[in-house]
Coordinates of C-alpha atoms and ligand atoms in Angstrom, one line a residue:
X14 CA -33.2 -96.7 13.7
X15 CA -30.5 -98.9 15.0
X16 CA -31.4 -102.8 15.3
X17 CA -29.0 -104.4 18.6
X18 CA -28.9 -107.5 20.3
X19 CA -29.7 -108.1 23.6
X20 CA -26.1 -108.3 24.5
X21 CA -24.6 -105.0 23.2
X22 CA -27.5 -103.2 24.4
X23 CA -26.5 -104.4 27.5
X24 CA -23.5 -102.8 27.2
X25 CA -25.0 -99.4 26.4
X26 CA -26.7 -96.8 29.0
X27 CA -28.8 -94.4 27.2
X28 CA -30.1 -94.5 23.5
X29 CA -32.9 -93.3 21.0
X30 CA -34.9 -95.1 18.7
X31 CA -34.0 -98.8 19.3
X32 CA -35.1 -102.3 17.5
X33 CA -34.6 -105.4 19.2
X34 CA -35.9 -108.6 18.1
X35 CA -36.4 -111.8 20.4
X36 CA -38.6 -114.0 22.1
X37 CA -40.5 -113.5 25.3
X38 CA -39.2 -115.3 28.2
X39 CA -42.2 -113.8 30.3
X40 CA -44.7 -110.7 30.5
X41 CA -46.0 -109.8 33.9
X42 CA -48.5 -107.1 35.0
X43 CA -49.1 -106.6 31.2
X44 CA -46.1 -104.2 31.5
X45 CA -42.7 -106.3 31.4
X46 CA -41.6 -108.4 28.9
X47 CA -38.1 -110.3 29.5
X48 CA -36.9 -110.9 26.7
X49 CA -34.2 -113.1 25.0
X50 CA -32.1 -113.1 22.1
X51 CA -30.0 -115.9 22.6
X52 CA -27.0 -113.3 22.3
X53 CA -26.5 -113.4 25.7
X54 CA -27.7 -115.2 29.5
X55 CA -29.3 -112.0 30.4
X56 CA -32.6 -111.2 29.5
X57 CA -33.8 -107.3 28.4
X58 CA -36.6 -106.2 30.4
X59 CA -39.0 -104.6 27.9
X60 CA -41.3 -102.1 29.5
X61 CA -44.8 -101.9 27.7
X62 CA -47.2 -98.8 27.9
X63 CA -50.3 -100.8 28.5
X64 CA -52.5 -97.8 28.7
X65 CA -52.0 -96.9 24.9
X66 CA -51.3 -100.6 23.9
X67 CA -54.1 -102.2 22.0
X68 CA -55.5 -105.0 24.0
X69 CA -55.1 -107.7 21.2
X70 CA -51.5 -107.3 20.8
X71 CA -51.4 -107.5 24.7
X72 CA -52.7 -110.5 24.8
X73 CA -50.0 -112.1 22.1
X74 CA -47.4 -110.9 24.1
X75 CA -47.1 -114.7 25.8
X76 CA -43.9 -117.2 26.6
X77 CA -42.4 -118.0 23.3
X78 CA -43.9 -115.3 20.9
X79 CA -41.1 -113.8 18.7
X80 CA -41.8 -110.0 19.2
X81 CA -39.9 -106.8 17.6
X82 CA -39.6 -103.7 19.6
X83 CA -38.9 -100.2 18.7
X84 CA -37.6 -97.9 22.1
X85 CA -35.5 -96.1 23.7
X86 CA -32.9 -97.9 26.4
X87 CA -33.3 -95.5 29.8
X88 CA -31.6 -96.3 33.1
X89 CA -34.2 -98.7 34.7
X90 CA -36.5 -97.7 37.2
X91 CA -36.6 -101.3 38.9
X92 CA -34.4 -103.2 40.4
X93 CA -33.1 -106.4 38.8
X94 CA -31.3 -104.4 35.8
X95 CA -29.3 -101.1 34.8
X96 CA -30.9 -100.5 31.5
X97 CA -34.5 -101.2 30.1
X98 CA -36.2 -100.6 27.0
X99 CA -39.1 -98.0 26.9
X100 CA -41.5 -99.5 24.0
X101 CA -42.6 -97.2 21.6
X102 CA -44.3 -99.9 19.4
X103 CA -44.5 -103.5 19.7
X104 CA -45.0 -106.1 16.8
X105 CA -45.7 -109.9 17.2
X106 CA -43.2 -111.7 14.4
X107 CA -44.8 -115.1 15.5
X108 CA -47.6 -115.6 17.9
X109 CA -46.9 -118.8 20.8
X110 CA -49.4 -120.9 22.2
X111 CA -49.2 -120.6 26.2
X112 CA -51.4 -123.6 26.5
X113 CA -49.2 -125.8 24.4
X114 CA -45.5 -124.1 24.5
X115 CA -43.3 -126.9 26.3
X116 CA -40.7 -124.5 27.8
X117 CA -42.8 -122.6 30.3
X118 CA -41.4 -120.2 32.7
X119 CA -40.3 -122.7 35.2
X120 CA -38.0 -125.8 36.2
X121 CA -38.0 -128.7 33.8
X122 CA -36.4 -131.9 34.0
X123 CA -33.4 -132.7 31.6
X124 CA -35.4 -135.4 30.7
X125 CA -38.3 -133.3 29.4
X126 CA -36.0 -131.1 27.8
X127 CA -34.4 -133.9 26.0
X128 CA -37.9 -134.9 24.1
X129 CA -38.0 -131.0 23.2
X130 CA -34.3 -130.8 22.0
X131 CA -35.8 -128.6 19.3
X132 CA -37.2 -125.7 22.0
X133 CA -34.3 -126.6 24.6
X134 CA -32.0 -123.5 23.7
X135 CA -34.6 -121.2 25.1
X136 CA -33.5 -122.4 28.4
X137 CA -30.8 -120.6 30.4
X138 CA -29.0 -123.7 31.0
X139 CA -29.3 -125.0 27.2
X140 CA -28.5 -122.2 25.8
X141 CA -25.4 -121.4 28.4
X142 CA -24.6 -125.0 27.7
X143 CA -24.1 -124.4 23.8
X144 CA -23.0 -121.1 23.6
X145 CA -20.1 -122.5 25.9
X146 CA -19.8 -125.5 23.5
X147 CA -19.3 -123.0 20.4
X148 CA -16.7 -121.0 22.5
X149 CA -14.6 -124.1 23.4
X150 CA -14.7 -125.4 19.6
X151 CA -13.7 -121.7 18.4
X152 CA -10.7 -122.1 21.2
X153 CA -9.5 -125.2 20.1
X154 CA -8.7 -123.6 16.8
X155 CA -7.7 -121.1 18.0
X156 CA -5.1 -122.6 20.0
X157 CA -3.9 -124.8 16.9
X158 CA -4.0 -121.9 14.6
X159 CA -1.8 -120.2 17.0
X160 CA 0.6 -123.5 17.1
X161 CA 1.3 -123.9 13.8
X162 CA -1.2 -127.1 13.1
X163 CA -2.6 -127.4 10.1
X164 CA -6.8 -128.0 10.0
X165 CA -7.0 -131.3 8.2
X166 CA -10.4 -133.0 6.9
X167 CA -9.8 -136.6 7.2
X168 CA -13.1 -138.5 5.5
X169 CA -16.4 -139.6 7.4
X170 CA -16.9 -143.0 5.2
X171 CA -14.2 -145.0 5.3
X172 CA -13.0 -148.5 3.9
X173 CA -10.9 -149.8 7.0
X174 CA -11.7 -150.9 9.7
X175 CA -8.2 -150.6 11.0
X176 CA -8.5 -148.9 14.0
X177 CA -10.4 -151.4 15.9
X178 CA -11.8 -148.5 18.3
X179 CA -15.1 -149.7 18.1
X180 CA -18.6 -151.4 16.4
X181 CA -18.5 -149.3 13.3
X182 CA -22.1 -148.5 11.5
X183 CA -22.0 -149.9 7.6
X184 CA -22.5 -147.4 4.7
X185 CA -24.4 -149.2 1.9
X186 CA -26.9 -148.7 -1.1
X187 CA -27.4 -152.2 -1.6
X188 CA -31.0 -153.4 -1.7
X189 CA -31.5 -154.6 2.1
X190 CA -34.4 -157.0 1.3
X191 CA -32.6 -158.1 -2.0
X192 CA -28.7 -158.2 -1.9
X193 CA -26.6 -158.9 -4.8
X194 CA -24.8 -162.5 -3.4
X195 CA -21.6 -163.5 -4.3
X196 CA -21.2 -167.5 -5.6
X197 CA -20.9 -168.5 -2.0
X198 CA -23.8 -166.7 -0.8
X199 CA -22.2 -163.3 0.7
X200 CA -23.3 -160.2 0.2
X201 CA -22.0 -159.1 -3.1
X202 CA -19.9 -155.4 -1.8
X203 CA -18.3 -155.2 -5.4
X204 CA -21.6 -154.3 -6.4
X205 CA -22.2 -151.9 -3.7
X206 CA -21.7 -148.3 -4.1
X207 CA -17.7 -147.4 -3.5
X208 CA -17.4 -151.1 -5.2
X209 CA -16.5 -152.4 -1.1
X210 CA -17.5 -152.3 2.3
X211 CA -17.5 -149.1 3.9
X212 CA -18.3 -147.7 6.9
X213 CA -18.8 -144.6 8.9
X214 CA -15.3 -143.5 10.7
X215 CA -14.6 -144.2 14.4
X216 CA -11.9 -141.9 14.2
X217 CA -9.5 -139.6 11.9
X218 CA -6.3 -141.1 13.3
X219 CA -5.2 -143.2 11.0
X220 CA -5.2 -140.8 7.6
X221 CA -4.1 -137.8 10.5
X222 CA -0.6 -140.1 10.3
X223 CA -0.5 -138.9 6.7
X224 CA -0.6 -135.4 6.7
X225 CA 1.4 -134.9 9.7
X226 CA 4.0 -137.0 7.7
X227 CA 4.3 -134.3 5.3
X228 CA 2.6 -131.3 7.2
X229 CA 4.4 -132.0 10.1
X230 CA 1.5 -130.9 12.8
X231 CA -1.9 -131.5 11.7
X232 CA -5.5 -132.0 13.7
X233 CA -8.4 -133.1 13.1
X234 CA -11.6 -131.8 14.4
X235 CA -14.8 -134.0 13.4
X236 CA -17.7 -136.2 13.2
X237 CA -17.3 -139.5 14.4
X238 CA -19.3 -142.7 14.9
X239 CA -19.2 -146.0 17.1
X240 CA -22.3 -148.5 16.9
X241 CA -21.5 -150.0 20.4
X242 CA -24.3 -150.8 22.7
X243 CA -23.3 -148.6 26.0
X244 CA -26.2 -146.4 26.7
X245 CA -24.2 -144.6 29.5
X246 CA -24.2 -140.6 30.8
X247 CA -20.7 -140.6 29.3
X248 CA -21.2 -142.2 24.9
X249 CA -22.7 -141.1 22.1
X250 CA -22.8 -143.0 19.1
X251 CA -22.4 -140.1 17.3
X252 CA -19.5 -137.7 18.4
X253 CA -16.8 -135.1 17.6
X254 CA -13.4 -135.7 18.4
X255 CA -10.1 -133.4 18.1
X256 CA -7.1 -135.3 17.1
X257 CA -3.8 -133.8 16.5
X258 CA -0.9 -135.5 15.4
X259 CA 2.8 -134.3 15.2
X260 CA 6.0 -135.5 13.4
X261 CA 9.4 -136.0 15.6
X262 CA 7.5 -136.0 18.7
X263 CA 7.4 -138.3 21.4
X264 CA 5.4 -139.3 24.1
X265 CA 6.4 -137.0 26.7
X266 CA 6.1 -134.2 23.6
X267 CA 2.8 -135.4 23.4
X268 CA 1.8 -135.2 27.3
X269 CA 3.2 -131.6 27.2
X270 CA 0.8 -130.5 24.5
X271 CA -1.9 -132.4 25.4
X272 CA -1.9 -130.5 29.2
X273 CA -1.0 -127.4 27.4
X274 CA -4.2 -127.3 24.7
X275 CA -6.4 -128.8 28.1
X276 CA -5.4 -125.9 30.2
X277 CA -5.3 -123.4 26.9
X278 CA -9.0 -123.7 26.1
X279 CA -10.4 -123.8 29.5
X280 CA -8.6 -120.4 30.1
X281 CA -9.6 -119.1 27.0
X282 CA -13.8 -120.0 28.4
X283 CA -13.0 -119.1 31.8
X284 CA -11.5 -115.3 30.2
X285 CA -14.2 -115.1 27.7
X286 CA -17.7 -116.7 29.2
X287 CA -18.1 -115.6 32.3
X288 CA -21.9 -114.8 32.5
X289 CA -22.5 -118.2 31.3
X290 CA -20.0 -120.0 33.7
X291 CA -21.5 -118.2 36.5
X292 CA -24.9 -119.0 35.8
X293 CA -23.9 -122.9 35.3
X294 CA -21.6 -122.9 38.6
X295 CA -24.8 -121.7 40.7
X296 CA -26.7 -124.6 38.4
X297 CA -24.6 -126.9 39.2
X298 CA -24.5 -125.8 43.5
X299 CA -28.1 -126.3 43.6
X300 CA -27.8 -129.7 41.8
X301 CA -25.2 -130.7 44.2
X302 CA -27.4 -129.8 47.2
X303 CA -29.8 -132.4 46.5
X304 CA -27.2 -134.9 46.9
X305 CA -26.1 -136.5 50.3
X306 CA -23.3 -135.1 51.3
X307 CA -20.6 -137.6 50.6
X308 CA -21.0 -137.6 47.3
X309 CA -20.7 -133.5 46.8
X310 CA -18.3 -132.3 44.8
X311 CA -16.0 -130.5 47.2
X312 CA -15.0 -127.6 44.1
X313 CA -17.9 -125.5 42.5
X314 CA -17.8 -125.5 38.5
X315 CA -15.8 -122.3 38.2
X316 CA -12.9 -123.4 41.3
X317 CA -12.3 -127.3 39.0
X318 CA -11.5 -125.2 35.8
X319 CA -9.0 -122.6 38.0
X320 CA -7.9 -126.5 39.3
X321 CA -7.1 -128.1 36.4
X322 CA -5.5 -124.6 34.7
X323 CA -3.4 -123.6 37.3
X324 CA -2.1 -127.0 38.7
X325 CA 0.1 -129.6 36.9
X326 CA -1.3 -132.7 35.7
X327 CA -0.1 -136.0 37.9
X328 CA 1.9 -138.0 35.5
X329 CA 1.6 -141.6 36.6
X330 CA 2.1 -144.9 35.1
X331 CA 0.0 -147.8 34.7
X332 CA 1.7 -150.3 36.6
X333 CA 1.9 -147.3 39.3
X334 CA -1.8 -147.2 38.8
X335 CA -2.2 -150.8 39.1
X336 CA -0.3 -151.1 42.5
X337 CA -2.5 -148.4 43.3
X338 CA -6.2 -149.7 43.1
X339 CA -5.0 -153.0 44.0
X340 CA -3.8 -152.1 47.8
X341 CA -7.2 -149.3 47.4
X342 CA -10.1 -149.5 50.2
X343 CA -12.4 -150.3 47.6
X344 CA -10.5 -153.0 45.9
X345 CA -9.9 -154.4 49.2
X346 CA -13.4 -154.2 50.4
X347 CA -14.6 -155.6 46.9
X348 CA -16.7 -152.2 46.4
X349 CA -15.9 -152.3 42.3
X350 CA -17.1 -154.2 40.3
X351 CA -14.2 -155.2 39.0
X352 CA -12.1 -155.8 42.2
X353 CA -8.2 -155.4 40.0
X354 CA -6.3 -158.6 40.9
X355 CA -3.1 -158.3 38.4
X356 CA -0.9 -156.4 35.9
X357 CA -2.9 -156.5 32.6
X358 CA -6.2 -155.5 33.7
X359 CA -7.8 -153.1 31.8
X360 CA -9.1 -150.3 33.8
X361 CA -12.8 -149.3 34.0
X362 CA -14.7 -145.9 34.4
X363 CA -14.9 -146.7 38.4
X364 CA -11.3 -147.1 38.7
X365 CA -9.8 -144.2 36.7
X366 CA -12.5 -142.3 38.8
X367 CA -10.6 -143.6 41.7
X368 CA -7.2 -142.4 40.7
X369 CA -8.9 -138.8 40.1
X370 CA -11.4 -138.1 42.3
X371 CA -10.0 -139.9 45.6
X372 CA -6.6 -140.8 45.3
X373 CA -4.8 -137.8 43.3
X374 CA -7.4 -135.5 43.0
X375 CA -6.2 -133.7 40.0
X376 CA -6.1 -134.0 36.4
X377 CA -4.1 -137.7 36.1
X378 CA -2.2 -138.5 32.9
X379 CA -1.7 -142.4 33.0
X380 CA 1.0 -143.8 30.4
X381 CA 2.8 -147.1 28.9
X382 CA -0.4 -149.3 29.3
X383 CA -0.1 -153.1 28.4
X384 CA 0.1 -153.9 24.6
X385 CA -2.6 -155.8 24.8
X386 CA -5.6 -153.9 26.3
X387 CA -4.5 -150.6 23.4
X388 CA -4.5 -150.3 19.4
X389 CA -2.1 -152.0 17.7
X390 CA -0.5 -148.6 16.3
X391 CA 1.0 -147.8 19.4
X392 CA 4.5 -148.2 19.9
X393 CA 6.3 -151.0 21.6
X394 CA 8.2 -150.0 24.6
X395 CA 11.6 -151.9 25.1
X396 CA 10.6 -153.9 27.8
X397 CA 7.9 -155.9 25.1
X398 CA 5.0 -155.6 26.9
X399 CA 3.5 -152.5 27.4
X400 CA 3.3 -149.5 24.8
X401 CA 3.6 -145.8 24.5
X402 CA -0.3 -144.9 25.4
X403 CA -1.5 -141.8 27.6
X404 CA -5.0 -141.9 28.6
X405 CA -5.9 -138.4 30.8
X406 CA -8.5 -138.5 33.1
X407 CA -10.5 -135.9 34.8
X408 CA -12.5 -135.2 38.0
X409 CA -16.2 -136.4 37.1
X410 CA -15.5 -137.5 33.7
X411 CA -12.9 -140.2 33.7
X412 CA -11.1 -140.5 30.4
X413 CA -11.3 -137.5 28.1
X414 CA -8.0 -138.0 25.9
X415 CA -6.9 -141.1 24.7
X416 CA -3.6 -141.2 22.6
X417 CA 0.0 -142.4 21.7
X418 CA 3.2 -142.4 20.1
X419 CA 2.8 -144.3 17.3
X420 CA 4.8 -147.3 15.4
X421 CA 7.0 -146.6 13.3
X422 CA 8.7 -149.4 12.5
X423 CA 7.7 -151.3 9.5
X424 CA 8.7 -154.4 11.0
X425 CA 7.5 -154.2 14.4
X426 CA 4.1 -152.9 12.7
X427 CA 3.5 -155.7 10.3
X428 CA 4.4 -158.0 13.2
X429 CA 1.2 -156.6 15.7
X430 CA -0.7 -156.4 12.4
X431 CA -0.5 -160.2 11.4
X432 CA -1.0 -161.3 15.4
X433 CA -4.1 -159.8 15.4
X434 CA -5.1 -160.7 11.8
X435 CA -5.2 -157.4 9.9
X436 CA -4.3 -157.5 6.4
X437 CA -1.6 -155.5 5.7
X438 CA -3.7 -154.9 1.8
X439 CA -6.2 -152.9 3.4
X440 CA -3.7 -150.5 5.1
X441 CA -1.0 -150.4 2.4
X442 CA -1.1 -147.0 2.5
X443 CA -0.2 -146.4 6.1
X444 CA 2.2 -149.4 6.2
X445 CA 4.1 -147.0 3.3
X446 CA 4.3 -144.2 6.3
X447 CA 7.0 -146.8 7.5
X448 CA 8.8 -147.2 4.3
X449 CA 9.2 -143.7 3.2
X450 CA 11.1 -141.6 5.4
X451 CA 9.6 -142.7 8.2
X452 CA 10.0 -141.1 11.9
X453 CA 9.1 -140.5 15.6
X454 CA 5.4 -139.4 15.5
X455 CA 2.5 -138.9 18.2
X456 CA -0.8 -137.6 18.7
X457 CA -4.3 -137.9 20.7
X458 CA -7.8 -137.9 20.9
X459 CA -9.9 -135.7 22.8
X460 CA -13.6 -136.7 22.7
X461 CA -15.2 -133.0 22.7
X462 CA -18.7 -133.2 24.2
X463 CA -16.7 -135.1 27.2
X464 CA -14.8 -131.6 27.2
X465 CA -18.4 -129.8 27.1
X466 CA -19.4 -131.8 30.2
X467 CA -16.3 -130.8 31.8
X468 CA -16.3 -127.2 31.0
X469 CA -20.6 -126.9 31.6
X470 CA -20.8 -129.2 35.0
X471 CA -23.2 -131.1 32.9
X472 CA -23.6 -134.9 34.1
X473 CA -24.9 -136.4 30.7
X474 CA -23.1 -136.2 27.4
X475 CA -26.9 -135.8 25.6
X476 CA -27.1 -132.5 27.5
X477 CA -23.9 -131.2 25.8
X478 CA -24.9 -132.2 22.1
X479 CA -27.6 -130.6 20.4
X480 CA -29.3 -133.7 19.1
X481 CA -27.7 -137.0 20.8
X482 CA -27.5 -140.1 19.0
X483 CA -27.3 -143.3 20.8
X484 CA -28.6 -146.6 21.2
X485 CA -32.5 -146.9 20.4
X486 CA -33.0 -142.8 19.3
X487 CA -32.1 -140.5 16.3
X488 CA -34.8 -138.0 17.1
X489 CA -34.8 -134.7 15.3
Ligands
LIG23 O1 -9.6 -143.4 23.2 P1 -10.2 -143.3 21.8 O2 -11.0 -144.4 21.3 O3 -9.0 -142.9 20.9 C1 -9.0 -142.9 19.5 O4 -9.9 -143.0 18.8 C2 -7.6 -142.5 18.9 N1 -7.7 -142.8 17.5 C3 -7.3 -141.1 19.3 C4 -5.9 -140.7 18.7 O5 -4.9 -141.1 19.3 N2 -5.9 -139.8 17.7 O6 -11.1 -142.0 21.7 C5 -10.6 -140.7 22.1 C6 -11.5 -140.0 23.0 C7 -11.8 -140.7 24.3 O7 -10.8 -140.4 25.2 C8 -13.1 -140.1 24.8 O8 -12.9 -138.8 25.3 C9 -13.8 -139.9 23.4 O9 -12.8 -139.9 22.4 N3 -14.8 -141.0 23.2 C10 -16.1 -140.8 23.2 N4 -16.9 -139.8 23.5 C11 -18.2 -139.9 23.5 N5 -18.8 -141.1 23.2 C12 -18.1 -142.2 22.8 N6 -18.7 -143.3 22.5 C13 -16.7 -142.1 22.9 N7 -15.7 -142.9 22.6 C14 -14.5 -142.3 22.8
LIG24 MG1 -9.5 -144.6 24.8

């Protein structure tokens, strides 16, 4: 006997003497259990010989009961599927409680779902949602493997707080009621575990520079953490970013391979995940019906993937961008709430949205911000006041990648560094980038669950994350 999952059998037409193990999605008329593995979207209707089934097994076959069944797969007599299973025997693995089991064989608010992020996968949506989310994080290595990156760990606890991307959350194992104190009444982080103050990373940039120093084109793909207070559909204070970086490349190199890895791994879920797409495009048609129509998106899920793969991303600069919004109906009405007045403004979610969804509608790389809104890494353009940043924003999402080319001149670094009073001690190490053999580099950011939200028609990042961390909960 031959044990399958749900999704080969699928595959299959007719075969003897079967296992398949799963939970019950429903049983109806005591005869037909849909059941899922989790393999696949589809469900394998399980057809139960009542007559010569003892009644107390029938009675735990119920939503949520893990069952095994021995059969044969036959051509299906119904309509609804090719193949069903004939069940020759029938064990409960784990009895459910229908009275009690939260995902019942119905709609549920996100919402509910959210407080049972622990049954949430047994949803067609959830578990679409996150086998799409595996598929897009095996493509983005995929894609770098194929490019010649190297896969670099870059560390989660880190003792600078260089980047200055965010509120960063402190790693300590100091005594919170009874700190060691210094002589002037600070807390004493000598006597703290890694003998200084460390703190969870906002980002692997920063020791990426490194490698691809030496490596010449490394990424990063991990963990990352920002204590900020912005409890909106679009942060996490917990999330996974990918961040390549490349030696002798510029910031046009950069734009290139950003669009190219973008377009890359939504092919690669649009070629390999089609049942799932096609069950989240219809999700997302029905959501969109319940909105006025104004506000519909004029592309189903499945048509703004084709879009952004098949058409070229608008290059466009920020002072472009700024000339833009400023002479825009909604600046000029004073419909955003922050109407733009001048060169220098940094731009919010609602503008960038703008520039996307109204104005260019397509994928918008936006590039050479002013100095002073970006990182202090990024390198000076000639004209002094703006720098060599690329932000991309998308249809629905706003910004999903956020990069540079860096700079690499000692001087010009150590210059940006002391105007905006970082100690050159605490980033001696990538100050010595610029000493030794130091050259043209660039890379990005690409914050992944914004990705998932793109690729899933998802409108909340917790929805794309299997248990979201932010502001006020760290359930589960
Ligand atoms: O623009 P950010 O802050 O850039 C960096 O951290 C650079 N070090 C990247 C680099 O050049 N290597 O973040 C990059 C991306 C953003 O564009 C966004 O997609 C995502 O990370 N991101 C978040 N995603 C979810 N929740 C948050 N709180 C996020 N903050 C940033
Ligand atoms: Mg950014």
């Amino acid at each position: 006997m031959k044990t399958y999952t749900v999704a080969s059998l699928l595959k299959e037409t007719k075969l003897q003497e079967i296992q398949i193990k799963g939970w019950v999605r429903t049983f109806r008329a005591k005869r037909f259990i849909a059941l899922n593995d989790g393999s696949t979207l589809n469900n394998i209707q399980c057809v139960v010989d009542f007559e010569n089934t003892d009644e107390a097994i029938l009675k735990r076959i119920t939503t949520g009961a893990a069952v095994a069944i021995t059969g044969e797969l036959v051509e299906s007599q119904g309509k609804g599927q090719t193949v069903e299973v004939t069940v020759t025997k029938i064990e409960i693995l784990g009895d459910s409680d229908p009275e009690t089991y939260p995902i019942q064989p119905k709609k549920h608010s996100f919402e509910f779902l959210r407080e049972n992020a622990h049954l949430r996968t047994r949803t067609n949506t959830f578990s679409a949602v996150m086998r799409l989310r595996s598929a897009l994080s095996f493509a983005i290595h995929k894609y770098f493997n194929n490019n010649g990156f190297y896969y670099m760990h870059t560390p989660i606890i880190t003792g600078s707080d260089a980047e200055g991307a965010g509120e960063m959350f402190r790693v300590s194992t100091l005594d919170q009621k009874n700190p060691p104190l210094t002589e002037d009444g600070a807390i004493d982080h000598t006597k703290n575990f890694f003998g200084k103050d460390t703190n969870l990373t906002v980002s692997g940039q920063l020791e990426a520079e490194t490698y691809a120093m030496s490596l010449g084109k490394v990424y990063t793909f991990g963990p990352t953490f920002r204590a900020e207070n912005s409890n909106t559909s679009r942060h996490l204070s917990e999330f996974w970013m990918i961040e390549p970086e490349v030696a002798f490349m510029d910031l046009a190199g950069n734009m290139d391979l950003a669009e190219d890895f973008m377009k890359s791994v939504i092919s690669y879920v649009l070629e390999n995940n089609a049942d799932d797409l096609q069950f989240l495009d219809k999700r997302l048609l029905d959501e969109e019906k319940t909105k006025p129509q104004a506000e519909r998106s004029e592309l189903s899920l499945i048509e703004k993937l084709k879009f952004v793969t098949e058409n070229n991303f608008k290059r466009v600069s920020y002072t472009e961008a700024i000339d833009i919004l400023r002479n825009s109906k909604p600046n000029k009405k004073k419909k955003f709430n922050y109407i733009i007045e001048e060169w220098g403004a940094d731009l919010q979610s609602e503008h960038e949205r703008f520039l996307v969804e109204k104005h260019f509608k397509c994928p918008v790389i936006l590039f050479d911000y002013p100095a002073n809104i970006k990182a202090f890494y990024m390198r000076l353009n000639e004209d002094g006041k703006t720098v060599r940043a690329m932000d991309i924003l998308f249809p629905g999402i706003g910004e999903i990648v956020g990069g540079s080319q860096r700079e690499e001149r000692l001087d010009v670094l150590k210059e940006k560094m002391a105007v905006l009073d970082i100690p050159e001690e605490e980033l001696w190490w990538y100050l010595d980038l610029r000493k030794y053999g130091t050259a043209v580099h660039s890379g990005f950011g690409l914050g992944f669950e914004r990705l998932v939200m793109f690729a899933t028609g998802m409108s909340n990042i917790r929805d794309v994350i299997p248990y979201p961390r932010t502001p006020q909960n760290a359930e589960f």
